[in-house]
Each structure stands twice: as structure tokens, then as C-alpha cells.
XYZ file of C-alpha atoms in Angstrom:
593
model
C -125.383 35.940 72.868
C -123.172 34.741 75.225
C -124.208 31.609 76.873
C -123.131 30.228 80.454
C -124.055 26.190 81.450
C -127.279 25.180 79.699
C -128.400 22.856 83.151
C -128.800 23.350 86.355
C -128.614 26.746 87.448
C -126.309 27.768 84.855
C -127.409 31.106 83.703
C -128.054 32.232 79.585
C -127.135 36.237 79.258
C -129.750 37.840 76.474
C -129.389 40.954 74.326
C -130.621 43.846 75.629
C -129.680 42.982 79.381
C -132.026 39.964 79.462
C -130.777 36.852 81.091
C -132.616 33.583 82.129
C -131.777 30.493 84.346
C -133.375 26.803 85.057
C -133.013 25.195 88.301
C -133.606 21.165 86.813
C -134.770 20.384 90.780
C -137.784 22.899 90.486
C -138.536 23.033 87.087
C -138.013 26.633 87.469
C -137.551 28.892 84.080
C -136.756 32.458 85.525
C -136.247 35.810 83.297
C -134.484 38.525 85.002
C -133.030 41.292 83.940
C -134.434 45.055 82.327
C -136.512 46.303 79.681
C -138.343 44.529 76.763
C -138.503 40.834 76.044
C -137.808 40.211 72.085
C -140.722 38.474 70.457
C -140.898 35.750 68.380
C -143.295 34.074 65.707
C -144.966 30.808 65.234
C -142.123 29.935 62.947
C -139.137 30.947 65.101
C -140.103 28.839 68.309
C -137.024 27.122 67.899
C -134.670 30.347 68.065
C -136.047 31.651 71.632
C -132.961 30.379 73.851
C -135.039 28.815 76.670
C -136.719 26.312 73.769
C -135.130 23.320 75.749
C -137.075 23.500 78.249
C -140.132 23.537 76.280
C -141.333 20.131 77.582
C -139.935 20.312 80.967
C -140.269 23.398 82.686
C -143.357 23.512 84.696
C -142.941 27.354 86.488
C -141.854 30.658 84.439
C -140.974 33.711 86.441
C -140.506 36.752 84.875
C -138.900 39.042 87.520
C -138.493 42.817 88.357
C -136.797 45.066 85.428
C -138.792 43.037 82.852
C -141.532 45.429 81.297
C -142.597 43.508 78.066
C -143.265 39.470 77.615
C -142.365 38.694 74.394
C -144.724 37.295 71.619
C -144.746 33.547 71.567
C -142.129 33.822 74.263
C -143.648 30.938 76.518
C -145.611 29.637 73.829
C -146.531 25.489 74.117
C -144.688 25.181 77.097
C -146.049 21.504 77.312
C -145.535 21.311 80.712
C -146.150 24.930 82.170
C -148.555 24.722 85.345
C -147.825 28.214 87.041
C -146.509 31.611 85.385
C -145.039 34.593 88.296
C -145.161 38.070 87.016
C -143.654 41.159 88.335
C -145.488 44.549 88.723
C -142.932 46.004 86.093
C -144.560 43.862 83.672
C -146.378 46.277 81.292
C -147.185 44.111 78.339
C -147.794 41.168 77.339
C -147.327 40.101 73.429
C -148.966 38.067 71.404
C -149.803 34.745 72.701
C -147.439 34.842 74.837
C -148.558 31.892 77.748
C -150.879 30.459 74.895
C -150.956 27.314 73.332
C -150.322 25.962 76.944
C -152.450 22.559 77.525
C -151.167 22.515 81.557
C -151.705 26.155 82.457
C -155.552 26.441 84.427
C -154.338 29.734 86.323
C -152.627 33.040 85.194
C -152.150 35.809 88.040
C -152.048 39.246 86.233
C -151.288 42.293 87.619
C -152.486 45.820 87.648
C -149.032 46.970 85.865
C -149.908 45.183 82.723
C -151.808 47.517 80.648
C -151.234 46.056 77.345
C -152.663 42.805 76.156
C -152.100 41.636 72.841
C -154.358 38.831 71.427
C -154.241 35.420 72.800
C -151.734 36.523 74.886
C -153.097 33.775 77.603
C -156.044 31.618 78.629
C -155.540 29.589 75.090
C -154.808 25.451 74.648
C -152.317 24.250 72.033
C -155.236 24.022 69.973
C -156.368 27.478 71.041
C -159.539 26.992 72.908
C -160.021 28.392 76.122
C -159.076 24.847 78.626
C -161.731 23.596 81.088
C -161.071 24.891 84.107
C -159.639 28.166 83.367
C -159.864 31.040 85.263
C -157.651 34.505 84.960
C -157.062 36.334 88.373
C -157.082 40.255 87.518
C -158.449 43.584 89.405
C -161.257 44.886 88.962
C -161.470 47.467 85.520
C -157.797 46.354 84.686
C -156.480 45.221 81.181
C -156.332 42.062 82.017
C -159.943 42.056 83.281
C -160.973 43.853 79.806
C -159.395 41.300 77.659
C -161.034 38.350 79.214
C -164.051 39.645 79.420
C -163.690 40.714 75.563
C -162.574 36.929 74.564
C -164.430 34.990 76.972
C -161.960 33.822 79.744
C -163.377 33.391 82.972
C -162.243 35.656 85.733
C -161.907 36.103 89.213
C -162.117 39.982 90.145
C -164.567 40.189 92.784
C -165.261 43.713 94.683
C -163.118 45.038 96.688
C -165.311 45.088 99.580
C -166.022 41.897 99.093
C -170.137 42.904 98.892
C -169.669 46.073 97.896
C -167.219 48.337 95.827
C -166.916 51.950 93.528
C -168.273 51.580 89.992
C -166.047 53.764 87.934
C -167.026 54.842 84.509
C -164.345 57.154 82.397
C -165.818 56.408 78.770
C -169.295 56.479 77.188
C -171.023 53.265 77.146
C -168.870 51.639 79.230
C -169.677 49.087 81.486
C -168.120 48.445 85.588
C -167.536 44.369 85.422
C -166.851 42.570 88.446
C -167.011 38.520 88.705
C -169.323 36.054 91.347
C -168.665 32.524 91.596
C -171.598 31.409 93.283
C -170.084 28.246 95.764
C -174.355 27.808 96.805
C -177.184 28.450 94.737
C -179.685 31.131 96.114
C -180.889 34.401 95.677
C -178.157 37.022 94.415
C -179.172 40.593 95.054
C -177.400 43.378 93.081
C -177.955 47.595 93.140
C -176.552 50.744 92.962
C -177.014 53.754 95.659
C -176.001 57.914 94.894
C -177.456 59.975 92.786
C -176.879 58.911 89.483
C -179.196 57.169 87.056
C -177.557 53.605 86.087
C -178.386 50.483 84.809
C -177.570 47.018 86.547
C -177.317 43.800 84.078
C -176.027 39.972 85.628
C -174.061 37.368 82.996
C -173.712 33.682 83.130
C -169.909 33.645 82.662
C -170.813 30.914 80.190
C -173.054 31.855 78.170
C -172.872 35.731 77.648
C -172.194 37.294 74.192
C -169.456 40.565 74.717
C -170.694 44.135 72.892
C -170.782 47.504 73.678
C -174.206 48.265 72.599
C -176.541 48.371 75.152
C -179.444 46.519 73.918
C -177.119 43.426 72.741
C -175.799 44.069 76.673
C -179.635 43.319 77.836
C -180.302 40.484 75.261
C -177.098 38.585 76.760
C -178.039 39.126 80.374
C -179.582 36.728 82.681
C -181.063 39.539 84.072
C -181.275 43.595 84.187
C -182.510 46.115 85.798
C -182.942 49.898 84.829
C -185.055 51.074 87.957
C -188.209 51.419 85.319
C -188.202 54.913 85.988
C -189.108 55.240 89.197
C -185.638 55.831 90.586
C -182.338 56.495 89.190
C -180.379 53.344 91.087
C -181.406 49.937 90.080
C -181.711 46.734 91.790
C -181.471 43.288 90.393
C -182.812 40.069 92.341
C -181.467 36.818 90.253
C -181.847 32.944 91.422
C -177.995 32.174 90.987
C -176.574 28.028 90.524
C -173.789 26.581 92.871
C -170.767 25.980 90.780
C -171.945 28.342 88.451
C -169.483 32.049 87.896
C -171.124 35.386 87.072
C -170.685 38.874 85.763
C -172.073 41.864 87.716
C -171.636 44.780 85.317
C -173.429 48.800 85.505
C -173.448 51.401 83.211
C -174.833 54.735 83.322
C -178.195 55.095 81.709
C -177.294 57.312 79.097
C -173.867 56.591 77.556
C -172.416 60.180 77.427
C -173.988 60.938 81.362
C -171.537 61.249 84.089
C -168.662 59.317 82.260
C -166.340 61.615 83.525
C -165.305 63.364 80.774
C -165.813 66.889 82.313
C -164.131 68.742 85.335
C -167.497 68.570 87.414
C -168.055 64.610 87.343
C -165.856 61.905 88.473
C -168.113 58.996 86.976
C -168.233 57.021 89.849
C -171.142 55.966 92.212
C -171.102 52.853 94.963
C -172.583 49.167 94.011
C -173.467 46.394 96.227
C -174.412 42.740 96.511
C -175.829 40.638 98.582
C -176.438 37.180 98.597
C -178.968 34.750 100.469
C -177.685 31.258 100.290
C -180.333 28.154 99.928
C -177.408 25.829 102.052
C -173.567 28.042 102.543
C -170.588 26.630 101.414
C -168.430 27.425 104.633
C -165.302 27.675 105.343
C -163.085 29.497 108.091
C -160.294 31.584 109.849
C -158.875 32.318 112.857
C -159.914 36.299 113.748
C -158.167 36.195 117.045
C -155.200 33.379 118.626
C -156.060 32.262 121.924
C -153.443 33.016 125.174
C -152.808 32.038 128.577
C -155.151 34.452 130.108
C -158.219 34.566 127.037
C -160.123 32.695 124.310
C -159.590 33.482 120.859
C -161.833 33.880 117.863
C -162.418 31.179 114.794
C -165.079 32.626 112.413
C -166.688 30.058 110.114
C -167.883 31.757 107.260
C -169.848 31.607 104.203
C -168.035 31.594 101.058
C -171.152 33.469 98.984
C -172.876 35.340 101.342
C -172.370 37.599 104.035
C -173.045 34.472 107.030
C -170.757 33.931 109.926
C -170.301 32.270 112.956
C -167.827 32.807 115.853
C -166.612 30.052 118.319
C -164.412 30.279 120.793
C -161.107 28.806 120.909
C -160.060 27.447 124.227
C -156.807 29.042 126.313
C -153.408 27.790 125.400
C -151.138 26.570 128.064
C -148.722 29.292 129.455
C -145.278 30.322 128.655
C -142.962 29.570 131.137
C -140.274 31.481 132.026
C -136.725 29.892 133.777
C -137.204 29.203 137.451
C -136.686 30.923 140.347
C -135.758 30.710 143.665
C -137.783 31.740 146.583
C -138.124 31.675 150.746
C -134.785 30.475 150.404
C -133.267 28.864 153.923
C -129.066 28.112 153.483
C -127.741 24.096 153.934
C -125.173 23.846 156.670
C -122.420 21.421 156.953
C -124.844 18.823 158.338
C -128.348 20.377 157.794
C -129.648 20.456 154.205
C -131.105 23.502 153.227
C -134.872 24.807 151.571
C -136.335 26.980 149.259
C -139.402 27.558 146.748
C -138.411 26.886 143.243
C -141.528 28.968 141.416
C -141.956 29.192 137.270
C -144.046 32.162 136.312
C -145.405 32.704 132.888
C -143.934 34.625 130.339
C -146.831 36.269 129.080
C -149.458 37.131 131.783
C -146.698 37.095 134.548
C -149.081 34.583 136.275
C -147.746 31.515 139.020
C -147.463 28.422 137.233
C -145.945 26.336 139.625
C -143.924 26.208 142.818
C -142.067 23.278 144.317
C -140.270 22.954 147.724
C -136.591 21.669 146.858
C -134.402 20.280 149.950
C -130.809 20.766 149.417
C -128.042 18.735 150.107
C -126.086 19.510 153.532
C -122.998 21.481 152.505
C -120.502 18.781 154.538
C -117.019 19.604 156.304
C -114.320 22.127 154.902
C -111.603 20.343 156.262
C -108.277 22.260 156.263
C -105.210 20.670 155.153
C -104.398 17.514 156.674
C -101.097 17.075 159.222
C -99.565 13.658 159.087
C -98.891 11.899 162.223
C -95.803 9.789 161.589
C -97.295 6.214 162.883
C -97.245 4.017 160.051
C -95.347 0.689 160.588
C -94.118 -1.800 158.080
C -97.671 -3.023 157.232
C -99.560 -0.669 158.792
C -100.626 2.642 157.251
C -100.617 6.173 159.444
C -102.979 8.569 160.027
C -103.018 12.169 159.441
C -105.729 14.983 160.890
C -107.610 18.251 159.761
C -110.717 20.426 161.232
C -113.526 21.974 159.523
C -113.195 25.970 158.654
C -116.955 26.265 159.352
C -117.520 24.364 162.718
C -114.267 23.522 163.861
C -115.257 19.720 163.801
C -111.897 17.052 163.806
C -111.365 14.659 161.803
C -108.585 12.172 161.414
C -108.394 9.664 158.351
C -105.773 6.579 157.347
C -102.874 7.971 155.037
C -103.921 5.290 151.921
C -100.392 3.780 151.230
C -98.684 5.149 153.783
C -97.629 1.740 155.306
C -93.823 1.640 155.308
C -92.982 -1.989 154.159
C -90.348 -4.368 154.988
C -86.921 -3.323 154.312
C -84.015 -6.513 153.228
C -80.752 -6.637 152.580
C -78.394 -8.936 152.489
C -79.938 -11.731 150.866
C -77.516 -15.220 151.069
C -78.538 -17.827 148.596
C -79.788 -21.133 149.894
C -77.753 -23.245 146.926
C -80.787 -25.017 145.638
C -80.322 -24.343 141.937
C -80.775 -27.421 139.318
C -79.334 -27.313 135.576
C -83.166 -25.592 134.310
C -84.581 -23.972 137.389
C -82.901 -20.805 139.491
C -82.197 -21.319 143.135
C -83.601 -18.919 145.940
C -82.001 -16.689 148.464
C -83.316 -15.518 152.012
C -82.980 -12.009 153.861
C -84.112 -10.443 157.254
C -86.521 -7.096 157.642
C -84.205 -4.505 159.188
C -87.174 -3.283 160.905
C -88.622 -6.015 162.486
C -88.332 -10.401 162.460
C -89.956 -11.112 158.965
C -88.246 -13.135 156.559
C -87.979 -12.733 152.789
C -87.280 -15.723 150.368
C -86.782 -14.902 146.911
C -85.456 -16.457 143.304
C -81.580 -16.054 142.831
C -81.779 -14.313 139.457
C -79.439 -16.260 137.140
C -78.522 -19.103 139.743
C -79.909 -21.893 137.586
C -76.451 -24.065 136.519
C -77.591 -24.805 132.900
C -77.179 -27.979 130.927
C -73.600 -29.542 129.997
C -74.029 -31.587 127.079
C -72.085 -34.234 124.861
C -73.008 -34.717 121.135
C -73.376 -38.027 118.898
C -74.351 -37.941 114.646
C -76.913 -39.914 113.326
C -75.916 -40.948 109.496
C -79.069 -40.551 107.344
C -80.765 -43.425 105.541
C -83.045 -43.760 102.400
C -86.414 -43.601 104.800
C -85.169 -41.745 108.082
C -83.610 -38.248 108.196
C -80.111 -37.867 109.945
C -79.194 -35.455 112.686
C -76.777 -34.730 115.562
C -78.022 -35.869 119.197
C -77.112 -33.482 122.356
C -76.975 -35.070 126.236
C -76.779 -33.339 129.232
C -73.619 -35.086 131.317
C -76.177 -34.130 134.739
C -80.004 -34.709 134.280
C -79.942 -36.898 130.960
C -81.699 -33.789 129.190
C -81.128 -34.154 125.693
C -82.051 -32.598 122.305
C -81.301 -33.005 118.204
C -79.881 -30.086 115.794
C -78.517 -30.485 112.460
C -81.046 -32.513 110.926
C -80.477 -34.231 107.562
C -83.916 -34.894 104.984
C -83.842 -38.669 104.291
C -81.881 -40.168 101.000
C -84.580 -41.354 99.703
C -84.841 -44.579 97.520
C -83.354 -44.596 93.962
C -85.375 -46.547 91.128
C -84.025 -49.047 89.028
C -84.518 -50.771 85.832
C -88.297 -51.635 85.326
C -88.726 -54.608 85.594
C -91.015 -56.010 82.692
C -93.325 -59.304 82.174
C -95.552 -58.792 79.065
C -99.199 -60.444 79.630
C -101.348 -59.748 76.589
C -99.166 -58.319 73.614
C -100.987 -55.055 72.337
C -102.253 -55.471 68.987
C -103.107 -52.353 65.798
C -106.619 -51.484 67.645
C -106.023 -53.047 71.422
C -104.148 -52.021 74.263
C -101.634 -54.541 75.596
C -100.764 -55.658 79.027
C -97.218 -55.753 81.414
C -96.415 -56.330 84.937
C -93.592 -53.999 86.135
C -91.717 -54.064 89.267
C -89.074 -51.637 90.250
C -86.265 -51.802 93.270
C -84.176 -49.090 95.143
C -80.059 -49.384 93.965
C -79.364 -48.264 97.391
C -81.432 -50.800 99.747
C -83.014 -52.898 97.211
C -87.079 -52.465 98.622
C -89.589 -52.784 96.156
C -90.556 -49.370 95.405
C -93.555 -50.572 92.661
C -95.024 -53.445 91.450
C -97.751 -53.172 89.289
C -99.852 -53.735 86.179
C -99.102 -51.360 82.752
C -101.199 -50.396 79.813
C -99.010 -51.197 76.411
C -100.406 -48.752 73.709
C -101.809 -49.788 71.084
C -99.894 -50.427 68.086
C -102.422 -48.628 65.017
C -102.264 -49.120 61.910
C -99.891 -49.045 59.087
C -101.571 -48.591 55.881
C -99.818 -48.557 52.688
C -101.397 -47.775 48.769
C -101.732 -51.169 46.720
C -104.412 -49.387 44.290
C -105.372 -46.305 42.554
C -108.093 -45.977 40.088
C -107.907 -42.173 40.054
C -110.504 -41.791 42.157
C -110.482 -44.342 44.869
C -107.387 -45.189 46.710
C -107.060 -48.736 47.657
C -104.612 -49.577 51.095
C -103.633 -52.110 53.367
C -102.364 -52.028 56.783
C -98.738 -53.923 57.006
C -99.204 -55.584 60.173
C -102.735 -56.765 60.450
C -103.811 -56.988 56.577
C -106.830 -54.631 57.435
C -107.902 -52.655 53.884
C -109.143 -49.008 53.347
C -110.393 -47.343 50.553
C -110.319 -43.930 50.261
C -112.253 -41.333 48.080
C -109.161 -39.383 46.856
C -111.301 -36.793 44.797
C -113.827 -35.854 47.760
C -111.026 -34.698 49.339
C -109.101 -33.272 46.190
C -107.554 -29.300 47.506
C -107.712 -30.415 51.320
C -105.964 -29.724 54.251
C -105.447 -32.859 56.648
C -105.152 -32.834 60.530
C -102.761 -34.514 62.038
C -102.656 -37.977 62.227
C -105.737 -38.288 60.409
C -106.461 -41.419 58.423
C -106.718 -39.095 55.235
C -102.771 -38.546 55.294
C -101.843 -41.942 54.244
C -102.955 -39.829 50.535
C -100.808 -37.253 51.372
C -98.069 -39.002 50.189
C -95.253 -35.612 49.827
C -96.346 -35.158 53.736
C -97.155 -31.435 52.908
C -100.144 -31.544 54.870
C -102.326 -30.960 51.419
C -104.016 -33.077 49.260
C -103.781 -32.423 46.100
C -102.283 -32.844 42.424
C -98.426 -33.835 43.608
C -100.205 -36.854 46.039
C -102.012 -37.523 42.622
C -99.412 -37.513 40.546
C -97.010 -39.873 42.927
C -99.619 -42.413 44.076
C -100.235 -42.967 39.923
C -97.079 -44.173 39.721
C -96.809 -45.475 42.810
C -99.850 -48.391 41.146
C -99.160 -48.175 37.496
């Protein structure tokens, strides 16, 4: 086997030319492919390759080329709801859709004329489910082997109340199915020539056999014709909600089955069914148009009752407009015409509307300048319409010819910051133009004095201008700074082993001598400094040098111990190797003996 992605629509390539994909967005398990399915057992459910999807697919289709569905191929499919055959489905193996808790509906075709047992209409624990009900033809396998194991069927006749009983073997019986959606009164008989018998079966209750007087002990009702006739009738009282079996036979088992060149065994049924209250439902026979009605039949769905209604018009179809009675726009006149829809489908008027058009306005030629514009006046130029010969003369937008100056002689206004201005005269006409001399101004002329630096102001380098006193600074220098001295120290409360003592400090600059601080200082405290006076060889005995403060500590509690720093415990570490342990023992003995 040679296997493609296992999601998705990845697709699994089986011996034999047998393949299979699953679409995860469906829930779609699809066979394609040709010939035979392989089967399987009830102990090899494992091996079949589409096992995975055991509790997940909810649709199997098994499509055209496949002739044979395995045994136990689809076998307690947890999820399975809906199962798609092909007509080149032949057979179907050995409970092959059983054991499915999900599956209420199984479509067979006419093509399958093999059934093996159980293949469907079985729960996991093999019962037939509530609610099941097979979908088959009429004298097809499939219709055979549920009637055999008591599946319920839908196979009604063909023409709906009436149909061809065809017998081919003695003793056999015609079967077709009623589900009765109203109770009432079911009538059932044959017509031709032929002397049959007519029997009815609750779906539910009926026991299968081939002998005809277990046939009439199962009934609900039968019907012979008592001799008087050959055809029989059968008038039953039928349940709503209830399914039944109308089955014939022949009267004798070996008459007219067929089995000779001069008898088809066949001969015409039919049914009919008077309804205590219908169960309706309906159709529509005929769409309504533009120009007519239409049809919608509400009908009975157990007897033969229906009633037609009409269905009102629909609105038409219209096709694009179109222009009629037309009368042309001028250049000043607007023009008319008839803009009418008609409809696509009965070629009907669905609408006209008078429309005005817009005049068509001048077709002016090309316009001829006139040559009149003045310095701030704009020309004119002048065209005529091609159509009516109509003049019309418009202002040439920009056309004005402006002032013209040269010459300009500067008025010697310009300061040290500020550009002075020059004045010109139109050569056309008296205006005046005064404008800025571009680069006149005389800029600044400046003299330059440094400014040393001191320990709280910056230094720099100041620039003044010799003719409006402008000035500015450059070259600036950060400020010294001051530069602390000596502190200056008064002790108020000497600090002692366990308090903090007290100082006033004041500090000056070297440079300018301002007090830069003056304030009050913490002194840290002094601690203790305990030395061993005793040793007992389990106690050690100490005594601090400055304040006469005594300590004992329990040297065996903390025998093998590593200290932390500047814990009271290392005054027993006497090697300072940051353990206590025999060597501290050993030199504080002889430290006190």
C-alpha cells in the first residue's frame, strides 16, 4: 500500500485500484476507484486503512467503478449518519454499514443484487435502531432482505396507487410498503385475469415465511376473492404513524409464475386510500408569469386528495429602455422623446416616460484674439457658432499685459539688519514700482571683549556692533566650580560598641572660600570586640575589650559549621577558615588552659 497524507484531502491508494480520501471539513470518507472492495472480519477492524476515521467520519461514499462493499468495511462507524452508493455497486458483504448506532437511513439501489447478512439496518449491538427505515425498489434485493430480517422499508408503487405485480417463482409473494401519515380506510385489489391472493402486514408485527398459511396467520388482513372471482380485494382500517406491507401472490404457487414461454406472471394491483383527517402537504404544478396564474397543488400524503390554488402573476421582466417619438434639442431648445420599457417575456408596455433633453448649446469655432489687453486689463478674443452662426466674444483670462520696469535706482535706506528698497517706472504707462534691494542691508561691525570664568558663572567672549550697539556672546566657558576642602569636624556624642555617634562637619571652597556644607554626621558605631577568657569544652566564655560586655557561646551546637560573615559565631573560628571545627577546638583549649 502506498499511502499519500492521512488528513485533509490527502488521498490513501488501495490494492487492487482502490483508493479513498477524507475531507476533515465535511466529514466526508469517499471510496473511488474499480472492482471489489477487500473484506474484513470482526477481528481485523483495525487493519482496514480508513479505521481512523472510525469515530469521526459522519458520510461514506462509495463511488462509480466500485462493484463490491467489503465485509465489515464500514463497520461501527460511530459517527456514520449518511452512506452514498453508486449504481455499480453489486454487493454488499457482510455487515458491511452494521453495527452503526447513528445510521437511521440507507439508500440502496437496484444494482445491488447481493446482500450478505447484516449487511445494514443493524446497531452496534445488532438490533434493528428505532427509527430505521431502508429505501429500495420495489422486488429488488435490497427490498427482499429487509423484508426477510425485518427492516422497515420504503418501496411504495410506482404509480404511486397503483403498480405491476410481478411473480417469476412459485410461492412468491409482490411486496410493496404504505406508511399510513392518517389513519382511515386502506383499500387494496388486483384486476386481469388471473386468480391471486391479496394479504396486508403491520410492518411491526409480521412474522416472514414462504408458506402460505403462516403468510395468512401473520396478516392483518387477506383476501382470496372466496371464490367468487379470481382478483381479490382487501378493505383494512389502517393507524397514522403506523407502516405497512401490501403483498399478492398467485393462488396456486406453481400458476402463472412465469416459468413457461406463454405466461409472463404479471397482473396490475391497486390501492386506494380514504383518509379519516389528510396529512397534506404541497407543490408547485405550474410557476406563475407576467401574463398567467400558476398552479400550487396541496395534496394528501396517503390518499389520492388534492387541491389546486392559484398563484397570483409575477411582476414582468423588463427589458433595457427605449427611445420613442423622439424630437432633436437645438442649441437653445431642449429636445423630447418617450423613453418606453417593455417586458421581456410577454413583449407587453410596462412603462413610458416623457424625458426633456438638455439644449445642445453653441459650437463655437475657434476663437480670434483681438489684441486689446493693457497693462491691467485683459483682451478679448471672438468665435461664432457652426450651427446658427450666433457671435460671441469672451475676456482672454490672463491676458492682461502687466507693468513692465527697469531701471530700478536704490533709495539708500538700508540699516546694519534690514535691506534697503529701490524704485522703477512702468515703460508703458506712469506707475511706480518700489521694491527690496536684495543684499543692500550693511551688516553688523563688531568689537570683541573675554569674560574670565569664575567658580559659579561660566566665561565667554562678548561681540558689539561699533553702529547699533547689537551685541552677542560665543565661546562660552562651563563655570570652575568650587573645590572642597578639609572637613571640618566637631564631635557631639562619641559613638559607642552598640550606638551611633554624632559630628558637625563644615567644608569650604580652596578657590573662593564659600561654605559649600555644613552639617550634622552619623559616626558608626564602634561593635564589639570579643575575645575568649573561657573554655569548658563545650561552652565558650568571651568578653568584649572595650565595653566589658560577656558572651557565651555553645561551641558544640555549632561543631562542623560554616559561619557567615561577620557573624558573632566567628569569634570561635579562631584559624579564620570560615569553619568551625576541631583546629578552633584544639587552639581555643590552649588558648584557656
Amino acid at each position: 500500500m502506498a499511502c499519500g497524507a492521512l488528513y485533509g484531502m490527502g488521498t490513501i491508494v488501495l490494492a487492487d485500484s482502490i483508493s479513498f480520501e477524507y475531507d476533515n471539513e465535511t466529514a466526508t470518507l469517499t471510496v473511488t476507484g474499480t472492482g471489489a472492495m477487500q473484506d474484513y472480519t470482526e477481528n481485523t477492524l483495525s487493519s482496514r486503512p480508513w479505521s481512523a476515521y472510525a469515530e469521526s467520519a459522519q458520510t461514506v461514499v462509495i463511488s462509480d467503478g466500485i462493484t463490491h462493499v467489503g465485509d465489515y468495511a464500514f463497520s461501527r462507524f460511530s459517527a456514520l449518519t449518511n452512506v452514498e452508493l453508486h449504481e455499480s455497486v453489486t454487493s454488499l458483504g457482510t455487515t458491511a454499514f452494521s453495527g452503526n448506532d447513528s445510521l437511521l437511513e440507507m439508500f440502496v439501489p437496484s444494482t445491488v443484487t447481493e446482500i450478505e447478512p447484516y449487511a445494514f439496518g443493524y446497531a452496534y449491538d445488532m438490533t434493528v435502531p428505532d427509527g430505521f427505515i431502508a429505501y429500495c425498489e420495489y422486488k429488488s434485493a435490497a427490498q427482499e432482505y429487509c423484508f426477510k430480517n425485518y427492516i422497515p422499508f420504503e418501496a411504495p408503487m410506482m404509480g404511486r396507487f397503483e403498480d405491476i405485480a410481478w411473480i417469476t417463482e412459485a410461492g412468491q409473494q409482490a411486496v410493496w410498503s404504505f406508511y399510513a401519515y392518517s389513519s382511515g380506510t386502506l383499500e387494496f385489489w388486483s384486476i386481469g385475469g388471473k386468480d391471486t391472493v391479496g394479504l396486508i402486514y403491520d410492518a411491526s408485527n409480521y412474522v416472514y415465511s414462504t408458506d402460505y398459511s403462516a403468510m395468512k396467520k401473520s396478516a392483518v388482513a387477506y383476501n382470496d376473492d372466496n371464490g367468487n372471482d379470481v382478483n381479490f380485494k382487501i378493505t383494512y382500517t389502517v393507524e397514522a404513524g403506523k407502516r405497512y406491507y401490501l403483498a399478492t401472490r398467485f393462488m396456486l404457487q406453481n400458476r402463472y409464475d412465469g416459468s413457461n414461454e406463454y405466461e409472463d406472471g404479471k397482473y396490475g394491483v391497486e390501492m386506494r386510500m380514504t383518509c379519516d383527517e389528510h396529512c397534506l402537504d404541497s407543490y408547485v404544478r405550474k410557476a406563475p408569469t407576467c401574463t398567467a396564474p400558476g398552479e400550487n397543488v396541496e395534496f394528501c400524503l396517503s390518499c389520492d386528495y388534492e387541491n389546486v390554488t392559484e398563484i397570483p402573476m409575477i411582476d414582468h421582466d423588463p427589458r433595457p429602455a427605449v427611445r420613442e417619438t423622439v424630437r432633436a434639442e437645438t442649441c437653445t431648445e431642449s429636445g423630447l422623446y418617450d423613453d418606453v420599457v417593455y417586458c421581456k417575456v410577454c413583449g407587453g408596455q410596462i412603462s413610458r416616460t416623457s424625458v426633456e433633453v438638455d439644449p445642445l448649446g453653441h459650437s463655437f469655432t475657434e476663437y480670434q484674439y483681438q489684441n486689446n489687453a493693457t497693462c491691467t486689463d485683459d483682451g478679448t478674443e471672438t468665435a461664432y457658432c457652426s450651427r446658427c452662426g450666433e457671435i460671441d466674444t469672451r475676456v482672454v483670462e490672463g491676458s492682461a499685459l502687466g507693468h513692465e520696469f527697469v531701471d530700478y535706482i536704490s533709495d539708500g535706506n538700508a540699516t546694519c539688519t534690514n535691506d534697503g528698497t529701490e524704485t522703477a517706472h512702468c515703460v508703458r504707462c506712469d506707475v511706480t514700482d518700489t521694491r527690496v534691494e536684495e543684499g543692500s542691508a550693511l551688516g553688523h561691525e563688531y568689537v570683541t571683549e573675554v569674560i574670565a570664568p569664575t567658580c559659579t558663572d561660566g566665561g565667554y567672549t562678548l561681540h558689539t556692533c561699533t553702529r547699533c550697539n547689537d551685541s552677542y556672546r560665543s565661546d562660552f566657558q562651563d563655570a570652575l566650580g568650587h573645590i572642597d576642602g578639609e572637613d571640618e569636624v566637631e564631635v557631639i556624642v562619641e559613638p559607642t560598641c552598640t550606638k551611633l555617634g554624632t559630628a558637625h562637619v563644615t567644608v569650604h571652597c580652596t578657590r573662593c572660600g564659600e561654605e559649600t556644607f555644613s552639617g550634622d554626621r552619623n559616626i558608626e558605631m564602634l561593635g564589639h570586640s570579643f575575645v575568649i577568657k573561657s573554655f569548658d569544652g563545650e561552652q565558650v566564655g568571651t568578653e568584649c575589650e572595650r565595653c566589658q560586655e560577656v558572651k557565651t557561646f555553645d561551641f558544640m551546637f555549632r561543631y562542623n559549621t560554616e559561619i557567615t560573615e561577620n557573624d558573632d559565631w566567628a569569634v570561635i573560628d579562631v584559624n579564620s577558615d570560615g569553619v568551625i571545627n576541631a583546629k578552633d577546638y584544639a587552639y581555643i583549649y590552649r588558648m584557656t588552659k
